[in-house]
Amino acid sequence: MNGSPPSELDTQIITKNLSFIYESAYKENRGEIDSLLKEKGPSFKDDPKLDKFKALNSIDLSILKGKFIAMVGDTGSGKSTLVRTFNGLIPSFYRGIFFGYVNVLGKDTIQEKVSALSQHVGLVFQNPDNQLVAMTVEREIAFGLENLGMEQSQIREKLTQIMEYLKITHLKDRHPYDLSGGEKQRVAIASILTLEPSVIILDEPTATLDPQAAQSVLNLLKKLNEENKITIIIIEHRLEVILPFCNEIIVMNQGNVLEHGPTQQVLLSSSLQKTGVRIPEYIQMFLQLREKAKYSGTIPTNIDQAVLKLKEWLN
Ligand SMILES: Nc1ncnc2c1ncn2[C@@H]1O[C@H](COP(=O)(O)OP(=O)(O)OP(=O)(O)O)[C@@H](O)[C@H]1O
Ligand SMILES: [Mg+2]
């Protein structure tokens, strides 16, 4: 990061004091929550006694344009919940008690329709089956454009362009359900791309893919990030899978953002160690060398880099 503060225009997502209690958690503990509310009035949201019910707890975050961000954290730490606030799914579809403020591309999400926000912030789920609705890949990708009311000739042109870019033209007449996991992810990404989003968020997109398909989806996302300047946020608990691609990391822990910063800064801090996220052995080794003041360079983010750095260090 350079020294000058980011301008408002570069900031795509801002959250301030964001907390959320799912409706089911409220219903199960209504007595306790209501009595806190009665006792404390409007300031009850800050009472630490509420923390155990919150899926998100006082999150302040600022996400800048063009970043490739990995969001990591233990199961249940609030990763999926947090990204659901970025396109308004929370609190529009997932009900509950919502405190604080989320601003996406200059708009307060509470005042925007999910359909409007979704054009700018695309969300891809772990299992794209839930997202694919049409009978053919081509229809699937055209769906969003038709909803926007685009003319048929324009739709054709855009479809051809996107399918070529994502190398899925040969799949155009196939049924989305009959595709492999990696192909399904590509189709889900393609249908989101038609809307020309500024941000694409993927919730564990490679969890069910074999390593080769996972690499190919991540390479595609890197290309969209670098060539089209689309901000990418990927939830991924396997650090070794995402490290070669990301330039920032958000570490979530018990509904909080423990740290958000450039990859090197986060690797060198102790926040990852406070979570159950597994730190690859080659990274642990370089961290130990640094601790013993035997190494002062950057921490490698993939095995090949680690081998090179180790060779340099030995010489
Ligand atoms: N739809 C829901 N209704 C009620 N509670 C929920 C819902 N989704 C998540 N939660 C709860 O909110 C908390 C945060 O869950 P969330 O799914 O955001 O975590 P996560 O970090 O994405 O976990 P994982 O890595 O397992 O996907 C958990 O306590 C979870 O049980
Ligand atoms: Mg999740």
XYZ file of C-alpha atoms and ligand atoms in Angstrom:
347
model
C 0.000 0.000 0.000
C 1.298 3.469 -0.738
C 1.289 6.258 1.810
C -1.633 8.352 0.560
C -5.047 7.554 2.029
C -7.520 5.895 -0.382
C -10.064 8.192 -1.956
C -13.804 7.551 -1.489
C -13.992 6.456 -5.130
C -11.464 3.690 -4.597
C -13.412 2.313 -1.662
C -16.036 -0.156 -2.808
C -17.321 -1.681 0.392
C -17.390 -0.027 3.810
C -18.866 -1.493 6.966
C -19.143 0.443 10.199
C -19.939 -1.142 13.530
C -21.742 -3.944 11.691
C -23.375 -6.578 13.886
C -25.989 -9.195 13.086
C -28.082 -11.646 15.076
C -29.908 -14.270 12.959
C -33.620 -14.476 13.612
C -33.324 -18.097 14.784
C -30.721 -17.081 17.397
C -33.036 -14.284 18.524
C -36.052 -16.596 18.751
C -34.142 -19.162 20.801
C -32.963 -16.508 23.247
C -35.766 -14.011 23.021
C -36.195 -13.718 26.820
C -32.573 -12.786 27.457
C -32.249 -10.477 24.457
C -35.525 -8.685 25.153
C -34.633 -8.133 28.802
C -31.281 -6.636 27.734
C -33.165 -4.391 25.358
C -35.537 -3.288 28.117
C -32.743 -2.712 30.581
C -30.318 -0.902 28.269
C -32.504 0.798 25.711
C -30.891 1.730 22.397
C -27.365 1.155 23.720
C -28.088 -2.565 24.212
C -26.356 -3.476 20.978
C -22.984 -2.747 22.537
C -23.579 -4.901 25.619
C -20.988 -7.708 25.669
C -23.711 -10.037 26.987
C -25.095 -9.977 23.448
C -21.859 -11.143 21.854
C -22.688 -14.821 22.098
C -25.787 -14.362 19.934
C -24.088 -12.327 17.243
C -22.968 -13.935 13.991
C -21.184 -10.650 13.235
C -19.826 -8.438 15.978
C -18.871 -4.774 15.389
C -17.201 -5.132 12.024
C -15.373 -2.137 10.548
C -14.015 -2.883 7.136
C -12.957 -1.012 4.063
C -12.418 -2.820 0.764
C -10.641 -1.044 -2.047
C -11.165 -1.386 -5.793
C -9.120 -3.974 -7.664
C -7.998 -6.096 -4.726
C -7.887 -9.894 -4.711
C -8.870 -10.756 -1.159
C -8.837 -14.069 0.673
C -11.251 -14.320 3.598
C -10.173 -17.000 6.040
C -11.336 -18.128 9.469
C -12.680 -21.071 11.434
C -16.000 -22.682 10.691
C -18.765 -20.523 12.163
C -16.549 -17.421 12.345
C -19.006 -15.421 10.209
C -17.415 -15.448 6.742
C -20.559 -16.377 4.789
C -22.662 -14.093 6.970
C -20.369 -11.140 6.318
C -20.422 -11.498 2.534
C -24.221 -11.823 2.606
C -24.305 -8.252 3.909
C -22.330 -7.062 0.859
C -25.176 -7.572 -1.606
C -28.056 -6.995 0.782
C -29.049 -10.682 1.210
C -28.652 -9.743 4.878
C -30.989 -8.345 6.093
C -33.408 -8.659 3.132
C -33.530 -12.454 2.760
C -31.862 -13.638 5.931
C -33.871 -11.987 8.663
C -32.540 -10.930 12.023
C -31.366 -7.953 14.051
C -29.042 -5.797 11.978
C -26.947 -3.042 13.541
C -24.528 -0.631 11.951
C -23.963 0.268 8.348
C -22.856 -1.280 5.082
C -22.068 0.916 2.111
C -21.469 -0.670 -1.279
C -20.264 1.506 -4.155
C -21.529 4.624 -2.396
C -24.933 3.170 -1.516
C -26.352 2.252 1.874
C -27.402 -1.405 1.396
C -30.463 -1.004 3.624
C -31.915 1.431 1.124
C -31.129 -0.576 -2.011
C -32.909 -3.566 -3.535
C -30.951 -6.830 -3.554
C -31.554 -7.050 -7.315
C -29.887 -3.658 -7.836
C -26.955 -4.492 -5.550
C -26.492 -7.900 -7.201
C -25.696 -6.206 -10.494
C -22.634 -4.663 -8.909
C -21.708 -7.344 -6.406
C -21.964 -10.891 -7.760
C -22.035 -13.779 -5.307
C -21.039 -17.332 -6.322
C -21.815 -20.146 -3.907
C -19.816 -23.237 -3.029
C -22.303 -25.456 -4.796
C -23.373 -23.715 -8.007
C -26.260 -26.195 -8.453
C -28.316 -23.877 -6.251
C -27.582 -21.040 -8.622
C -28.080 -22.688 -12.021
C -31.701 -22.620 -13.159
C -31.867 -22.871 -16.977
C -32.008 -25.876 -19.338
C -28.815 -25.036 -21.237
C -25.591 -23.248 -20.437
C -26.360 -20.604 -23.050
C -29.834 -19.926 -21.601
C -28.321 -19.803 -18.144
C -25.878 -17.080 -19.107
C -28.485 -15.159 -21.129
C -30.878 -15.150 -18.162
C -29.392 -12.133 -16.389
C -29.174 -10.116 -19.610
C -32.799 -10.831 -20.489
C -33.796 -9.671 -17.019
C -32.003 -6.422 -17.698
C -34.154 -6.011 -20.812
C -31.237 -6.057 -23.239
C -31.979 -6.470 -26.987
C -31.585 -9.960 -28.518
C -28.757 -8.940 -30.891
C -26.817 -7.371 -28.032
C -27.423 -10.431 -25.859
C -26.028 -12.687 -28.632
C -22.906 -10.571 -28.965
C -22.277 -10.450 -25.251
C -22.917 -14.172 -24.799
C -20.418 -15.079 -27.521
C -17.831 -12.754 -26.022
C -18.188 -14.048 -22.460
C -18.296 -17.727 -23.414
C -15.137 -17.337 -25.481
C -13.388 -15.419 -22.713
C -14.237 -18.114 -20.177
C -13.542 -20.945 -22.648
C -16.995 -22.508 -22.284
C -18.356 -22.037 -25.831
C -18.226 -25.814 -26.400
C -20.593 -26.292 -23.436
C -23.288 -23.919 -24.657
C -25.965 -26.533 -25.457
C -25.302 -28.740 -22.431
C -27.589 -28.917 -19.400
C -25.877 -27.123 -16.480
C -26.587 -30.096 -14.202
C -24.556 -32.427 -16.425
C -21.348 -30.415 -16.156
C -18.333 -31.130 -13.989
C -17.857 -29.089 -10.807
C -15.255 -26.827 -12.406
C -17.394 -26.280 -15.500
C -20.383 -25.398 -13.301
C -18.299 -22.817 -11.453
C -17.258 -21.286 -14.795
C -20.888 -21.074 -15.917
C -21.917 -19.500 -12.586
C -19.093 -16.966 -12.962
C -20.092 -16.329 -16.600
C -23.699 -15.548 -15.686
C -22.509 -13.084 -13.081
C -20.034 -11.507 -15.517
C -22.817 -10.620 -17.943
C -23.924 -7.957 -15.458
C -20.417 -6.425 -15.492
C -20.065 -6.416 -11.712
C -17.397 -4.383 -9.934
C -16.991 -7.018 -7.250
C -17.264 -10.828 -7.408
C -17.496 -12.740 -4.152
C -17.055 -16.505 -4.061
C -17.926 -18.573 -1.002
C -15.522 -21.560 -1.007
C -15.719 -21.936 -4.801
C -13.151 -24.706 -5.067
C -14.117 -26.795 -2.034
C -15.626 -29.584 -4.127
C -13.196 -29.362 -7.060
C -10.129 -31.478 -7.748
C -6.828 -29.556 -7.498
C -6.517 -29.041 -11.260
C -10.065 -27.683 -11.684
C -9.538 -25.499 -8.597
C -6.369 -23.989 -10.089
C -8.122 -23.322 -13.367
C -11.033 -21.475 -11.667
C -8.569 -19.451 -9.558
C -6.498 -18.587 -12.655
C -9.659 -17.354 -14.343
C -10.488 -15.154 -11.344
C -6.954 -13.763 -11.343
C -7.359 -12.895 -15.019
C -10.678 -11.110 -14.333
C -8.979 -9.249 -11.501
C -5.934 -8.184 -13.488
C -7.438 -7.560 -16.922
C -10.899 -6.308 -15.979
C -10.014 -4.736 -12.623
C -12.820 -6.673 -10.923
C -12.414 -6.840 -7.155
C -12.373 -10.474 -6.048
C -13.224 -11.690 -2.543
C -12.824 -15.427 -1.979
C -13.791 -17.272 1.163
C -11.303 -20.117 1.458
C -10.098 -21.815 4.589
C -7.191 -23.609 2.868
C -4.506 -20.960 2.943
C -2.158 -22.905 0.662
C -4.759 -22.886 -2.120
C -5.420 -19.146 -2.094
C -2.073 -17.601 -1.074
C -0.520 -17.647 -4.558
C -3.425 -15.517 -5.811
C -4.454 -13.001 -3.152
C -2.904 -9.629 -2.344
C -4.901 -9.085 0.857
C -6.218 -11.326 3.622
C -9.178 -10.841 5.950
C -8.945 -13.022 9.057
C -12.304 -13.722 10.717
C -12.675 -14.987 14.260
C -15.901 -15.390 16.255
C -17.844 -12.840 14.249
C -14.992 -10.353 14.241
C -12.427 -9.215 11.717
C -9.223 -10.047 13.557
C -7.073 -8.518 10.871
C -7.353 -7.149 7.341
C -4.237 -6.222 5.447
C -1.757 -7.020 2.673
C -0.817 -10.703 2.475
C 2.723 -10.237 3.839
C 1.530 -8.136 6.776
C -1.043 -10.744 7.784
C 1.408 -13.651 7.388
C 3.901 -11.852 9.617
C 1.363 -10.986 12.312
C 0.064 -13.464 14.843
C -3.611 -13.246 13.903
C -3.711 -16.451 11.856
C -2.227 -18.350 14.786
C -5.182 -17.209 16.905
C -7.541 -19.103 14.602
C -7.707 -22.748 13.589
C -6.625 -21.899 10.027
C -3.795 -24.242 9.054
C -0.619 -22.413 8.163
C 1.339 -24.333 5.495
C 4.560 -25.886 6.821
C 6.837 -23.996 4.429
C 5.411 -20.726 5.762
C 5.830 -21.845 9.359
C 9.455 -22.642 8.563
C 10.168 -19.152 7.172
C 8.348 -17.541 10.118
C 10.564 -19.502 12.501
C 13.685 -18.428 10.621
C 12.554 -14.799 10.900
C 11.821 -15.205 14.590
C 15.349 -16.447 15.137
C 16.608 -13.441 13.147
C 18.119 -15.775 10.580
C 15.999 -14.505 7.720
C 14.639 -11.049 6.984
C 13.028 -11.363 3.543
C 9.403 -11.804 2.542
C 7.428 -14.946 3.313
C 6.980 -17.137 0.204
C 3.391 -17.708 -0.873
C 3.865 -20.921 -2.830
C 6.132 -23.971 -2.723
C 8.246 -23.026 -5.769
C 8.971 -19.618 -4.262
C 9.809 -21.276 -0.946
C 12.329 -23.598 -2.607
C 13.982 -20.669 -4.442
C 14.151 -18.568 -1.296
C 15.551 -21.460 0.668
C 18.281 -22.005 -1.938
C 19.142 -18.279 -1.848
C 19.179 -18.360 1.944
C 21.502 -21.376 2.035
C 24.015 -19.697 -0.262
N -29.087 -19.083 8.027
C -28.661 -19.045 9.299
N -29.553 -18.992 10.332
C -29.126 -18.956 11.610
N -27.848 -18.960 12.000
C -26.927 -19.016 11.027
C -27.275 -19.069 9.631
N -26.145 -19.114 8.904
C -25.139 -19.100 9.789
N -25.596 -19.042 11.065
C -24.776 -18.968 12.288
O -23.989 -17.780 12.228
C -22.648 -18.031 12.665
C -21.686 -17.699 11.532
O -21.894 -18.634 10.509
P -21.291 -18.516 9.038
O -22.028 -19.476 8.191
O -21.293 -17.097 8.633
O -19.789 -18.988 9.307
P -18.634 -19.373 8.269
O -17.410 -18.673 8.743
O -19.096 -19.117 6.891
O -18.462 -20.927 8.538
P -18.044 -22.118 7.498
O -16.564 -22.027 7.307
O -18.444 -23.365 8.240
O -18.818 -21.935 6.234
C -22.615 -19.479 13.103
O -22.810 -19.508 14.490
C -23.773 -20.094 12.383
O -24.320 -21.180 13.115
Mg -19.453 -20.319 5.232
